[in-house]
Tab-separated table of C-alpha atoms in Angstrom:
chain	number	residue	atom	x	y	z
A	1459	MET	CA	0.029	0.247	-0.011
A	1460	ILE	CA	2.518	2.846	1.299
A	1461	ASP	CA	4.593	2.165	-2.371
A	1462	LEU	CA	1.497	2.526	-4.422
A	1463	VAL	CA	1.640	5.825	-2.604
A	1464	MET	CA	4.443	6.824	-2.335
A	1465	LYS	CA	5.003	6.547	-5.993
A	1466	ALA	CA	1.881	8.516	-7.007
A	1467	THR	CA	3.282	11.347	-4.039
A	1468	ASN	CA	6.628	11.737	-5.523
A	1469	ASP	CA	4.292	12.518	-8.959
A	1470	TYR	CA	2.776	15.464	-7.476
A	1471	ILE	CA	5.786	16.768	-5.538
A	1472	ALA	CA	7.273	16.863	-9.015
A	1473	GLN	CA	4.494	18.788	-10.997
A	1474	MET	CA	3.942	20.941	-8.098
A	1475	PRO	CA	5.962	23.735	-7.806
A	1476	LYS	CA	6.899	23.975	-4.188
A	1477	ILE	CA	6.156	27.778	-3.556
A	1478	GLN	CA	2.608	26.265	-4.911
A	1479	ARG	CA	2.232	24.117	-1.931
A	1480	LYS	CA	4.553	26.361	0.778
A	1481	LYS	CA	1.300	28.526	0.263
A	1482	TYR	CA	-0.157	26.001	2.790
A	1483	GLY	CA	2.762	24.835	4.997
A	1484	GLN	CA	2.602	21.764	2.740
A	1485	PHE	CA	5.890	19.099	3.370
A	1486	PHE	CA	5.444	15.555	2.802
A	1487	THR	CA	6.852	12.750	5.637
A	1488	SER	CA	8.932	9.545	3.588
A	1489	LYS	CA	7.833	6.270	3.665
A	1490	ASN	CA	10.153	4.867	6.422
A	1491	THR	CA	9.629	8.277	8.929
A	1492	ALA	CA	6.106	7.606	7.654
A	1493	THR	CA	5.906	3.702	8.940
A	1494	TYR	CA	8.052	4.017	11.851
A	1495	MET	CA	5.506	7.154	13.254
A	1496	ALA	CA	2.539	4.198	12.323
A	1497	GLY	CA	4.876	1.885	15.054
A	1498	LEU	CA	4.190	4.585	17.697
A	1499	PHE	CA	1.165	3.377	19.155
A	1500	THR	CA	0.352	1.219	21.539
A	1501	LEU	CA	-2.929	-0.984	20.889
A	1502	ASP	CA	-5.584	-2.444	23.038
A	1503	ASN	CA	-6.157	-5.357	21.915
A	1504	SER	CA	-10.279	-5.078	23.660
A	1505	LYS	CA	-10.706	-2.358	20.844
A	1506	PRO	CA	-12.396	-4.289	17.790
A	1507	ASP	CA	-12.900	-1.188	16.052
A	1508	ILE	CA	-10.559	2.104	15.382
A	1509	SER	CA	-10.877	5.449	14.692
A	1510	ILE	CA	-8.503	7.571	13.108
A	1511	LEU	CA	-7.931	10.937	12.435
A	1512	ASP	CA	-5.393	12.525	10.264
A	1513	ALA	CA	-5.460	16.199	9.650
A	1514	GLY	CA	-3.362	17.605	6.929
A	1515	ALA	CA	-4.107	14.745	5.683
A	1516	GLY	CA	-2.317	15.866	2.453
A	1517	SER	CA	-2.264	12.615	-0.601
A	1518	GLY	CA	-2.783	10.250	2.941
A	1519	ILE	CA	0.834	8.986	3.610
A	1520	LEU	CA	0.298	8.986	7.114
A	1521	SER	CA	-2.516	7.199	7.601
A	1522	VAL	CA	-1.534	4.526	4.228
A	1523	ALA	CA	0.771	3.613	6.711
A	1524	LEU	CA	-1.306	3.201	10.145
A	1525	ILE	CA	-3.786	0.886	7.637
A	1526	GLN	CA	-1.161	-0.608	6.810
A	1527	ARG	CA	0.426	-1.419	10.267
A	1528	LEU	CA	-3.171	-2.213	11.663
A	1529	GLN	CA	-3.875	-5.148	8.768
A	1530	GLU	CA	-1.360	-7.139	10.815
A	1531	TYR	CA	-3.957	-6.989	14.301
A	1532	SER	CA	-6.338	-9.522	13.624
A	1533	TRP	CA	-9.165	-8.674	16.277
A	1534	ILE	CA	-9.219	-5.076	15.090
A	1535	LYS	CA	-12.538	-5.928	12.899
A	1536	LYS	CA	-13.312	-2.222	11.004
A	1537	ILE	CA	-11.031	1.443	10.754
A	1538	ARG	CA	-13.027	4.850	10.360
A	1539	ILE	CA	-10.428	7.491	9.322
A	1540	VAL	CA	-11.260	10.509	8.992
A	1541	CYS	CA	-9.247	13.088	6.821
A	1542	TYR	CA	-8.863	16.771	6.752
A	1543	GLU	CA	-8.249	18.834	3.941
A	1544	ASN	CA	-7.951	21.884	2.347
A	1545	ASP	CA	-5.526	21.990	-0.843
A	1546	PRO	CA	-8.014	21.520	-3.479
A	1547	ASN	CA	-5.168	21.135	-5.643
A	1548	ILE	CA	-4.437	17.402	-4.325
A	1549	ILE	CA	-7.893	16.596	-3.010
A	1550	ASP	CA	-8.307	14.242	-6.509
A	1551	LEU	CA	-4.384	12.452	-5.222
A	1552	LEU	CA	-5.569	11.625	-1.625
A	1553	ARG	CA	-9.701	10.348	-2.174
A	1554	GLN	CA	-7.330	7.798	-5.020
A	1555	ASN	CA	-4.634	6.621	-2.282
A	1556	LEU	CA	-7.595	5.736	0.097
A	1557	ASP	CA	-9.125	4.304	-2.849
A	1558	ILE	CA	-6.153	1.743	-2.945
A	1559	VAL	CA	-5.875	1.114	0.465
A	1560	ARG	CA	-9.743	0.140	0.838
A	1561	ASN	CA	-9.789	-1.974	-2.056
A	1562	ARG	CA	-5.732	-3.996	-0.339
A	1563	SER	CA	-7.234	-3.893	3.179
A	1564	ILE	CA	-8.385	-6.922	4.939
A	1565	ILE	CA	-10.085	-4.587	7.496
A	1566	PRO	CA	-13.322	-3.024	6.580
A	1567	LEU	CA	-12.483	0.381	5.764
A	1568	ASP	CA	-15.144	3.819	6.633
A	1569	ILE	CA	-12.950	6.537	5.208
A	1570	GLU	CA	-14.363	10.065	4.882
A	1571	ILE	CA	-12.299	12.938	3.621
A	1572	ARG	CA	-13.167	16.458	4.906
A	1573	GLU	CA	-12.563	19.482	2.282
A	1574	GLU	CA	-12.294	22.541	5.010
A	1575	ASN	CA	-10.071	23.889	7.737
A	1576	TYR	CA	-8.942	22.087	10.092
A	1577	ILE	CA	-8.677	24.432	12.809
A	1578	LEU	CA	-11.944	27.006	11.537
A	1579	ALA	CA	-14.836	23.928	11.535
A	1580	GLN	CA	-14.074	23.073	14.864
A	1581	THR	CA	-13.716	26.382	16.642
A	1582	ALA	CA	-17.026	25.999	18.187
A	1583	ASP	CA	-16.386	22.708	19.543
A	1584	TYR	CA	-13.233	23.850	20.925
A	1585	ASN	CA	-14.071	27.027	22.992
A	1586	ASN	CA	-18.129	25.310	23.517
A	1587	MET	CA	-19.806	28.582	21.721
A	1588	LEU	CA	-22.668	25.903	21.130
A	1589	ASP	CA	-26.120	25.958	22.634
A	1590	ALA	CA	-26.415	22.538	22.884
A	1591	GLU	CA	-23.753	20.320	25.506
A	1592	PRO	CA	-20.732	20.396	22.944
A	1593	ASN	CA	-20.486	16.539	21.311
A	1594	PRO	CA	-17.352	16.641	19.034
A	1595	GLU	CA	-16.289	13.157	17.251
A	1596	LYS	CA	-13.152	11.905	19.602
A	1597	TYR	CA	-11.141	9.718	18.030
A	1598	ASP	CA	-8.524	5.970	19.276
A	1599	LEU	CA	-5.741	7.298	16.902
A	1600	VAL	CA	-4.415	10.689	16.451
A	1601	ILE	CA	-1.963	11.386	13.426
A	1602	GLY	CA	-0.522	14.241	11.622
A	1603	ASN	CA	2.263	16.015	9.635
A	1604	PRO	CA	0.521	19.461	10.207
A	1605	PRO	CA	1.499	22.434	8.347
A	1606	TYR	CA	4.464	24.313	9.135
A	1607	LYS	CA	3.105	28.372	8.477
A	1608	LYS	CA	3.114	31.148	10.730
A	1609	ILE	CA	0.029	33.019	10.433
A	1610	GLY	CA	-0.347	35.937	11.862
A	1611	LYS	CA	-1.959	37.061	15.034
A	1612	SER	CA	-5.235	38.365	14.109
A	1613	THR	CA	-6.365	35.089	11.603
A	1614	PRO	CA	-8.691	33.306	12.546
A	1615	GLU	CA	-7.182	30.089	13.081
A	1616	ALA	CA	-5.182	31.927	15.916
A	1617	LEU	CA	-8.031	34.175	17.062
A	1618	SER	CA	-10.285	30.703	17.326
A	1619	MET	CA	-7.400	28.842	19.658
A	1620	SER	CA	-6.915	32.097	21.809
A	1621	ASP	CA	-5.736	29.777	24.622
A	1622	VAL	CA	-2.774	28.752	23.394
A	1623	CYS	CA	-1.537	31.814	20.437
A	1624	TYR	CA	1.110	34.271	21.481
A	1625	GLY	CA	2.221	37.013	19.337
A	1626	ALA	CA	1.652	35.433	15.800
A	1627	PRO	CA	1.204	31.533	15.645
A	1628	ASN	CA	2.716	29.035	13.537
A	1629	LEU	CA	-0.193	26.381	11.879
A	1630	TYR	CA	1.205	22.968	13.705
A	1631	PHE	CA	1.368	23.942	16.810
A	1632	LEU	CA	-2.595	24.700	16.677
A	1633	PHE	CA	-2.762	21.132	15.375
A	1634	ALA	CA	-1.166	19.839	17.289
A	1635	SER	CA	-3.338	21.278	20.002
A	1636	MET	CA	-6.350	20.413	18.234
A	1637	GLY	CA	-5.157	17.215	17.459
A	1638	LEU	CA	-4.914	16.789	22.244
A	1639	PHE	CA	-9.091	17.883	21.297
A	1640	ASN	CA	-9.473	15.255	19.797
A	1641	LEU	CA	-8.602	12.406	21.431
A	1642	LYS	CA	-10.073	10.413	23.061
A	1643	ASP	CA	-9.438	10.220	26.967
A	1644	ASN	CA	-6.077	7.710	27.147
A	1645	ALA	CA	-5.654	7.351	24.122
A	1646	GLU	CA	-2.895	8.220	21.533
A	1647	MET	CA	-1.838	10.792	19.515
A	1648	VAL	CA	1.925	10.573	17.086
A	1649	TYR	CA	3.069	14.296	15.693
A	1650	ILE	CA	5.899	15.512	13.441
A	1651	ILE	CA	6.995	18.624	14.571
A	1652	PRO	CA	9.677	21.380	14.577
A	1653	ARG	CA	11.456	21.381	17.457
A	1654	SER	CA	11.099	25.223	17.960
A	1655	TRP	CA	8.077	24.741	20.813
A	1656	THR	CA	10.514	22.363	23.177
A	1657	SER	CA	10.941	26.169	24.751
A	1658	GLY	CA	10.621	29.635	24.915
A	1659	ALA	CA	7.868	31.999	26.308
A	1660	TYR	CA	6.377	32.175	22.436
A	1661	PHE	CA	5.343	28.749	23.292
A	1662	ARG	CA	4.277	28.970	26.631
A	1663	GLN	CA	0.756	28.499	26.449
A	1664	PHE	CA	1.145	25.912	23.781
A	1665	ARG	CA	3.380	23.758	26.755
A	1666	GLU	CA	1.130	24.114	29.002
A	1667	LYS	CA	-1.772	22.921	27.587
A	1668	LEU	CA	0.034	20.351	25.713
A	1669	LEU	CA	2.052	18.820	29.043
A	1670	GLY	CA	-1.335	19.979	31.911
A	1671	GLU	CA	-3.743	17.924	29.185
A	1672	GLY	CA	-1.638	15.538	27.960
A	1673	ALA	CA	2.135	12.656	28.860
A	1674	LEU	CA	4.523	13.048	26.605
A	1675	GLU	CA	5.078	9.408	26.520
A	1676	HIS	CA	7.992	8.686	23.433
A	1677	ILE	CA	10.104	11.278	21.534
A	1678	HIS	CA	12.637	10.760	18.544
A	1679	LEU	CA	15.314	12.718	17.197
A	1680	PHE	CA	16.382	12.995	14.279
A	1681	GLU	CA	20.898	13.867	14.306
A	1682	SER	CA	20.286	14.899	11.074
A	1683	ARG	CA	17.916	17.958	8.971
A	1684	ASP	CA	17.685	16.790	5.415
A	1685	LYS	CA	16.693	12.638	5.606
A	1686	VAL	CA	13.121	13.851	7.375
A	1687	PHE	CA	10.926	15.534	4.269
A	1688	SER	CA	13.902	13.582	1.481
A	1689	GLU	CA	11.701	14.135	-1.097
A	1690	GLU	CA	11.178	17.589	-0.221
A	1691	SER	CA	15.469	19.412	0.319
A	1692	VAL	CA	13.882	20.658	3.899
A	1693	LEU	CA	16.137	22.031	6.021
A	1694	GLN	CA	14.472	21.996	9.528
A	1695	GLU	CA	14.739	20.831	13.383
A	1696	THR	CA	11.842	18.538	14.008
A	1697	MET	CA	11.000	15.600	15.805
A	1698	ILE	CA	8.479	12.628	16.627
A	1699	ILE	CA	6.487	13.039	20.072
A	1700	LYS	CA	4.123	10.682	20.924
A	1701	VAL	CA	1.689	12.374	23.497
A	1702	LYS	CA	-0.921	10.265	25.928
A	1703	LYS	CA	-4.777	12.343	26.418
A	1704	THR	CA	-4.169	11.937	30.067
A	1705	CYS	CA	-3.587	14.291	33.709
A	1706	ILE	CA	-1.238	11.147	35.195
A	1707	LYS	CA	2.598	12.212	34.191
A	1708	PRO	CA	4.589	8.983	33.215
A	1709	GLU	CA	7.748	8.083	35.846
A	1710	THR	CA	9.409	7.734	32.664
A	1711	ILE	CA	10.091	9.579	28.850
A	1712	THR	CA	11.491	7.401	26.275
A	1713	ILE	CA	13.727	8.809	24.354
A	1714	THR	CA	15.148	7.834	20.204
A	1715	SER	CA	17.452	9.203	18.159
A	1716	THR	CA	19.143	8.518	14.344
A	1717	ASP	CA	21.649	9.517	13.009
A	1718	ASP	CA	22.660	10.710	9.106
A	1719	SER	CA	20.524	7.761	7.354
A	1720	ASP	CA	16.225	8.180	7.339
A	1721	ASP	CA	15.803	4.040	7.169
A	1722	PHE	CA	15.294	4.708	11.168
A	1723	THR	CA	18.176	1.042	11.492
A	1724	ASN	CA	20.321	2.556	13.170
A	1725	ILE	CA	18.250	4.485	16.261
A	1726	ARG	CA	19.660	4.881	20.374
A	1727	THR	CA	16.860	4.971	22.911
A	1728	MET	CA	17.292	6.421	26.293
A	1729	ILE	CA	14.839	6.175	29.250
A	1730	VAL	CA	15.116	8.605	31.403
A	1731	PRO	CA	12.914	9.945	33.998
A	1732	TYR	CA	9.710	12.046	32.944
A	1733	THR	CA	10.503	14.532	36.109
A	1734	ILE	CA	14.556	15.531	33.088
A	1735	VAL	CA	12.964	15.975	30.276
A	1736	VAL	CA	9.768	17.703	31.650
A	1737	SER	CA	11.179	20.637	33.559
A	1738	GLY	CA	10.677	24.054	35.490
A	1739	PRO	CA	7.898	26.733	36.135
A	1740	GLU	CA	8.255	27.277	32.147
A	1741	SER	CA	7.266	23.701	31.545
A	1742	TYR	CA	10.877	23.490	29.141
A	1743	VAL	CA	11.693	19.910	27.166
A	1744	TYR	CA	14.920	19.048	27.649
A	1745	LEU	CA	15.940	17.011	24.568
A	1746	VAL	CA	18.308	15.207	26.444
A	1747	THR	CA	19.848	11.972	23.693
A	1748	ASN	CA	22.877	10.199	25.580
A	1749	GLU	CA	24.075	10.321	28.962
A	1750	LYS	CA	26.199	12.850	28.956
A	1751	GLU	CA	23.321	15.216	28.541
A	1752	ALA	CA	21.184	13.541	31.917
A	1753	TYR	CA	25.024	13.923	33.999
A	1754	THR	CA	24.712	17.823	32.145
A	1755	LEU	CA	20.237	18.680	33.369
A	1756	ASN	CA	21.208	16.480	36.524
A	1757	CYS	CA	24.125	18.869	37.984
A	1758	VAL	CA	22.415	22.035	36.657
A	1759	ASN	CA	19.174	21.387	37.506
A	1760	ARG	CA	19.938	21.256	41.738
A	1761	PHE	CA	20.529	24.961	41.647
A	1762	GLN	CA	17.607	26.605	42.990
A	1763	ASN	CA	18.010	30.576	41.670
A	1764	THR	CA	18.193	31.693	38.505
A	1765	LEU	CA	19.307	35.210	37.012
A	1766	PRO	CA	16.060	37.095	37.600
A	1767	SER	CA	15.524	35.715	41.294
A	1768	ILE	CA	19.538	37.079	42.091
A	1769	GLY	CA	19.200	40.198	41.029
A	1770	LEU	CA	19.950	40.049	37.344
A	1771	ARG	CA	19.379	39.674	33.749
A	1772	MET	CA	20.326	38.457	30.625
A	1773	LYS	CA	19.112	41.497	27.653
A	1774	THR	CA	19.527	41.674	24.012
A	1775	GLY	CA	22.163	44.497	22.607
A	1776	LEU	CA	20.550	47.686	21.678
A	1777	THR	CA	21.109	49.198	18.391
A	1778	VAL	CA	19.896	47.413	14.971
A	1779	ASP	CA	22.721	49.059	12.825
A	1780	PHE	CA	21.405	48.989	9.901
A	1781	ARG	CA	18.001	51.329	10.855
A	1782	ASN	CA	20.274	53.702	12.401
A	1783	TRP	CA	22.992	53.981	9.620
A	1784	GLU	CA	23.112	57.824	9.828
A	1785	ALA	CA	24.435	56.849	13.582
A	1786	LEU	CA	27.148	54.763	12.431
A	1787	ARG	CA	31.233	56.277	12.730
A	1788	ASP	CA	33.909	54.476	11.557
A	1789	CYS	CA	36.003	56.620	14.092
A	1790	GLY	CA	36.664	57.709	17.656
A	1791	GLU	CA	34.655	61.707	17.320
A	1792	ASP	CA	33.059	64.443	19.483
A	1793	ASP	CA	30.653	62.574	21.078
A	1794	ALA	CA	30.377	59.183	19.183
A	1795	VAL	CA	30.768	56.209	21.677
A	1796	PRO	CA	31.450	52.850	21.253
A	1797	LEU	CA	28.814	50.459	19.070
A	1798	PHE	CA	29.765	46.762	20.529
A	1799	TYR	CA	29.566	43.687	17.968
A	1800	ALA	CA	29.707	40.020	18.436
A	1801	GLN	CA	33.215	40.228	16.589
A	1802	HIS	CA	34.787	42.405	19.250
A	1803	ILE	CA	34.296	38.831	21.682
A	1804	GLN	CA	37.935	37.372	21.371
A	1805	GLU	CA	39.125	34.867	23.776
A	1806	GLY	CA	36.897	35.629	26.853
A	1807	LYS	CA	37.483	39.283	26.930
A	1808	VAL	CA	35.895	42.359	24.852
A	1809	LEU	CA	38.548	43.770	23.162
A	1810	PHE	CA	37.189	47.890	21.193
A	1811	PRO	CA	38.505	49.012	19.186
A	1812	ILE	CA	39.486	47.096	16.880
A	1813	GLY	CA	38.812	48.773	13.264
A	1814	LYS	CA	35.945	46.907	12.392
A	1815	GLU	CA	33.478	50.538	10.629
A	1816	HIS	CA	31.176	51.535	12.118
A	1817	GLU	CA	31.887	50.764	15.660
A	1818	TYR	CA	31.507	53.913	17.252
A	1819	ILE	CA	27.570	55.460	17.031
A	1820	LYS	CA	26.589	59.230	18.205
A	1821	THR	CA	23.125	60.182	18.945
A	1822	SER	CA	21.108	60.985	22.190
A	1823	GLN	CA	18.210	58.811	21.246
A	1824	PRO	CA	18.060	56.762	25.059
A	1825	GLY	CA	17.623	53.591	23.589
A	1826	LEU	CA	20.520	53.241	22.166
A	1827	LEU	CA	22.349	53.423	24.754
A	1828	GLN	CA	23.500	52.410	28.312
A	1829	ARG	CA	25.545	52.895	31.108
A	1830	ASN	CA	29.363	52.051	30.731
A	1831	THR	CA	29.672	49.766	33.741
A	1832	ASN	CA	30.468	45.772	33.447
A	1833	TYR	CA	28.751	43.311	31.599
A	1834	LEU	CA	29.072	39.430	30.379
A	1835	PHE	CA	28.192	39.749	27.106
A	1836	VAL	CA	27.987	36.987	24.820
A	1837	LYS	CA	26.853	36.194	21.431
A	1838	ARG	CA	23.823	35.990	20.294
A	1839	PHE	CA	24.581	34.075	16.999
A	1840	THR	CA	26.666	31.200	16.227
A	1841	SER	CA	26.974	28.420	13.802
A	1842	LYS	CA	25.901	25.012	13.572
A	1843	GLU	CA	29.486	23.950	12.761
A	1844	GLU	CA	31.250	26.042	15.720
A	1845	HIS	CA	31.869	24.162	19.355
A	1846	ARG	CA	30.174	26.358	21.413
A	1847	ARG	CA	26.310	27.626	21.335
A	1848	LEU	CA	27.744	30.164	24.291
A	1849	GLN	CA	30.761	32.320	23.662
A	1850	CYS	CA	30.808	34.976	25.598
A	1851	GLY	CA	34.008	37.933	26.734
A	1852	VAL	CA	34.474	39.713	29.764
A	1853	TYR	CA	33.826	43.409	29.978
A	1854	LEU	CA	35.077	46.368	32.846
A	1855	ALA	CA	34.225	49.166	32.065
A	1856	GLU	CA	38.113	51.090	34.058
A	1857	GLN	CA	39.572	49.397	30.047
A	1858	TYR	CA	37.065	52.345	28.930
A	1859	PRO	CA	36.989	55.527	30.934
A	1860	GLY	CA	36.090	57.918	28.753
A	1861	TYR	CA	32.479	57.213	28.168
A	1862	SER	CA	29.956	57.642	30.889
A	1863	VAL	CA	27.575	55.219	27.966
A	1864	ILE	CA	28.447	52.876	24.926
A	1865	SER	CA	25.753	50.827	22.941
A	1866	THR	CA	25.438	47.090	21.718
A	1867	GLN	CA	24.388	45.333	18.669
A	1868	ASN	CA	22.018	43.239	18.685
A	1869	LYS	CA	23.432	40.690	18.104
A	1870	ILE	CA	24.403	40.361	21.297
A	1871	ASN	CA	23.914	39.700	24.800
A	1872	PHE	CA	24.676	40.707	28.091
A	1873	ILE	CA	24.149	40.361	31.806
A	1874	THR	CA	23.131	43.317	33.772
A	1875	GLY	CA	21.852	44.404	37.170
A	1876	LEU	CA	20.508	46.297	39.013
A	1877	LYS	CA	23.191	48.288	40.550
A	1878	GLU	CA	26.480	47.742	39.554
A	1879	LEU	CA	27.761	44.701	38.793
A	1880	SER	CA	31.546	44.329	40.434
A	1881	GLU	CA	34.556	42.630	38.390
A	1882	ARG	CA	34.480	39.506	40.610
A	1883	LEU	CA	30.492	39.128	39.738
A	1884	VAL	CA	31.529	38.884	35.876
A	1885	TYR	CA	34.683	36.875	35.772
A	1886	GLY	CA	32.332	34.303	37.669
A	1887	LEU	CA	28.963	34.697	34.774
A	1888	TYR	CA	31.573	34.391	31.976
A	1889	VAL	CA	33.213	30.398	34.835
A	1890	LEU	CA	29.539	29.404	34.366
A	1891	PHE	CA	28.289	30.890	30.076
A	1892	ASN	CA	31.777	29.696	29.437
A	1893	SER	CA	31.434	26.493	30.967
A	1894	THR	CA	31.185	22.946	28.782
A	1895	ILE	CA	28.533	21.862	31.316
A	1896	TYR	CA	26.578	24.986	31.157
A	1897	ASP	CA	27.518	25.689	27.016
A	1898	CYS	CA	25.427	21.590	27.081
A	1899	TYR	CA	22.701	22.541	28.579
A	1900	TYR	CA	21.539	24.816	26.107
A	1901	ARG	CA	22.427	23.062	23.767
A	1902	ILE	CA	19.878	20.418	24.913
A	1903	LEU	CA	17.533	23.567	25.578
A	1904	ASN	CA	17.650	25.129	22.839
A	1905	GLY	CA	17.922	23.090	19.504
A	1906	SER	CA	18.419	26.345	17.425
A	1907	THR	CA	21.876	28.132	16.497
A	1908	GLN	CA	19.768	31.252	18.450
A	1909	VAL	CA	20.968	32.350	22.040
A	1910	ASN	CA	17.816	33.417	23.367
A	1911	SER	CA	17.814	35.302	25.985
A	1912	THR	CA	14.860	34.736	27.622
A	1913	GLU	CA	15.517	30.934	27.773
A	1914	ILE	CA	19.461	32.341	30.037
A	1915	ASN	CA	17.734	34.280	32.289
A	1916	SER	CA	15.017	30.374	33.384
A	1917	MET	CA	18.649	28.923	33.107
A	1918	PRO	CA	19.391	26.981	37.031
A	1919	VAL	CA	22.117	29.309	38.203
A	1920	PRO	CA	24.228	28.873	42.064
A	1921	SER	CA	23.255	31.368	44.391
A	1922	LEU	CA	25.508	35.401	43.888
A	1923	SER	CA	27.832	34.382	46.070
A	1924	ILE	CA	29.341	31.647	44.822
A	1925	ILE	CA	29.294	32.693	41.119
A	1926	GLU	CA	31.872	35.764	43.015
A	1927	ALA	CA	34.048	33.148	44.987
A	1928	MET	CA	33.699	31.717	41.411
A	1929	GLY	CA	35.075	34.741	39.705
A	1930	GLU	CA	37.055	35.450	42.403
A	1931	GLU	CA	38.849	32.436	42.016
A	1932	LEU	CA	38.280	32.547	38.414
A	1933	ILE	CA	41.064	36.414	38.156
A	1934	LYS	CA	43.677	34.437	40.241
A	1935	THR	CA	44.210	32.010	37.354
A	1936	ASN	CA	44.228	34.156	35.565
A	1937	ASP	CA	42.811	31.405	32.625
A	1938	MET	CA	40.206	32.329	30.626
A	1939	SER	CA	40.163	28.745	29.158
A	1940	GLU	CA	36.751	26.192	29.358
A	1941	LYS	CA	38.809	23.452	30.625
A	1942	ALA	CA	40.117	26.651	33.679
A	1943	CYS	CA	36.254	27.066	34.055
A	1944	ASP	CA	35.097	23.880	34.379
A	1945	ILE	CA	37.419	22.538	37.100
A	1946	ILE	CA	36.021	25.993	38.768
A	1947	LEU	CA	32.446	24.927	38.430
A	1948	ARG	CA	33.092	22.110	38.943
A	1949	SER	CA	33.936	21.797	42.137
A	1950	TYR	CA	30.143	23.894	43.339
A	1951	ILE	CA	28.442	21.362	41.489
A	1952	TYR	CA	30.351	18.514	43.367
A	1953	GLY	CA	29.757	19.857	46.235
A	1954	GLN	CA	26.406	20.807	46.387
A	1955	ASP	CA	26.120	21.395	50.054
A	1956	ARG	CA	27.327	24.898	49.927
A	1957	ALA	CA	26.135	25.091	45.963
A	1958	SER	CA	22.520	24.690	46.572
């Protein structure tokens, strides 16, 4: 079944321009990925009738993979499947593929294709807007490869699911939220979605709903970005999640991962405590793939503070240079002040000037200026291939006594405080963020190459006094290397009685 459907789908992909499919956020699942997803469901042999929902069905790849798997179980006597798809270009192909399955299935199939907007079709039920007692259809199995498309915060879809939206949402997490709504109690949903939802304020409401009404049971991670949608040439950080609709959280969660192959033959498996993966007041999901990462989470999560709780905060640089060309200067002149870029961060220190163009700014706009005080500067962007995600440098105001204010380009972050940071406090922060453990922790927390200040501000850190003590040790060694920071930090991690 699946081979016939894949051939027809690949023919469609070849003749339908990608720009046309992008209007619907449409990217097709590979055969191996669809088969793997279908295999994740736990089937109950006490239920001879199975109902399936595939929203955003496309050409029906996931539906067919799941139906093909169900052929193996003699106790299943009937399958009902509902497919939502509102792209008129692909409806005929979807219908054709499901007819192939209907004719070849040894189990009777009740197939319904709904040519309507999946989200808007259920707005009334989802928001309890009906006069009568709501009675939305619920399903035993929900499977999905939702559309990946940003929409405006005032679009009908966003307004209909305002409980999970913050700012301009992406259709993929609206589909996942509605999929959870469509599940029967204790039933399961398997979705392939981007990794972006696992952290950050933008997805907080979605995480609260998904993890409040459901329990993550299985996560599959792809180490290679180009194998998930192998026919599509898509570079997307994606994951497969299996969610059970229940308020009872499991003790453990299964995390699997695959390397550069796309046939799922080399799967690595870890069984991890649920509280390690789903943790913290922001309900972040930490994607661990090996024992080293599990150890990292255990180490850092022992600390009870965050930067804001000890009077500190990471902020994003103030100046968007291309919007302020008229204020930029290549050389110092009267009333011009230093404008610091990521290039000024070198080997743990902040060096200035370095002969870079536009490294001064002359402005009276208060929003572009900050006090010349001590900071820890942290690069906001690194490349995927770089050894470290967290790259930082110590900035000491005393080295630039001729300025009362400075500016920072918005491609760096800086850590500041309600009061001026002491020299040893800045060096102590450097110990934390230049350590292997914190770099590893952030990579687990965020799979992208951007260092997000919201996420940094949520990370556990030691107390203020311990950070200062670590800074004092680093100043004595005068060694800004990652190894030196690791030695200092580990002495406090292993001595947790004084590090709590």
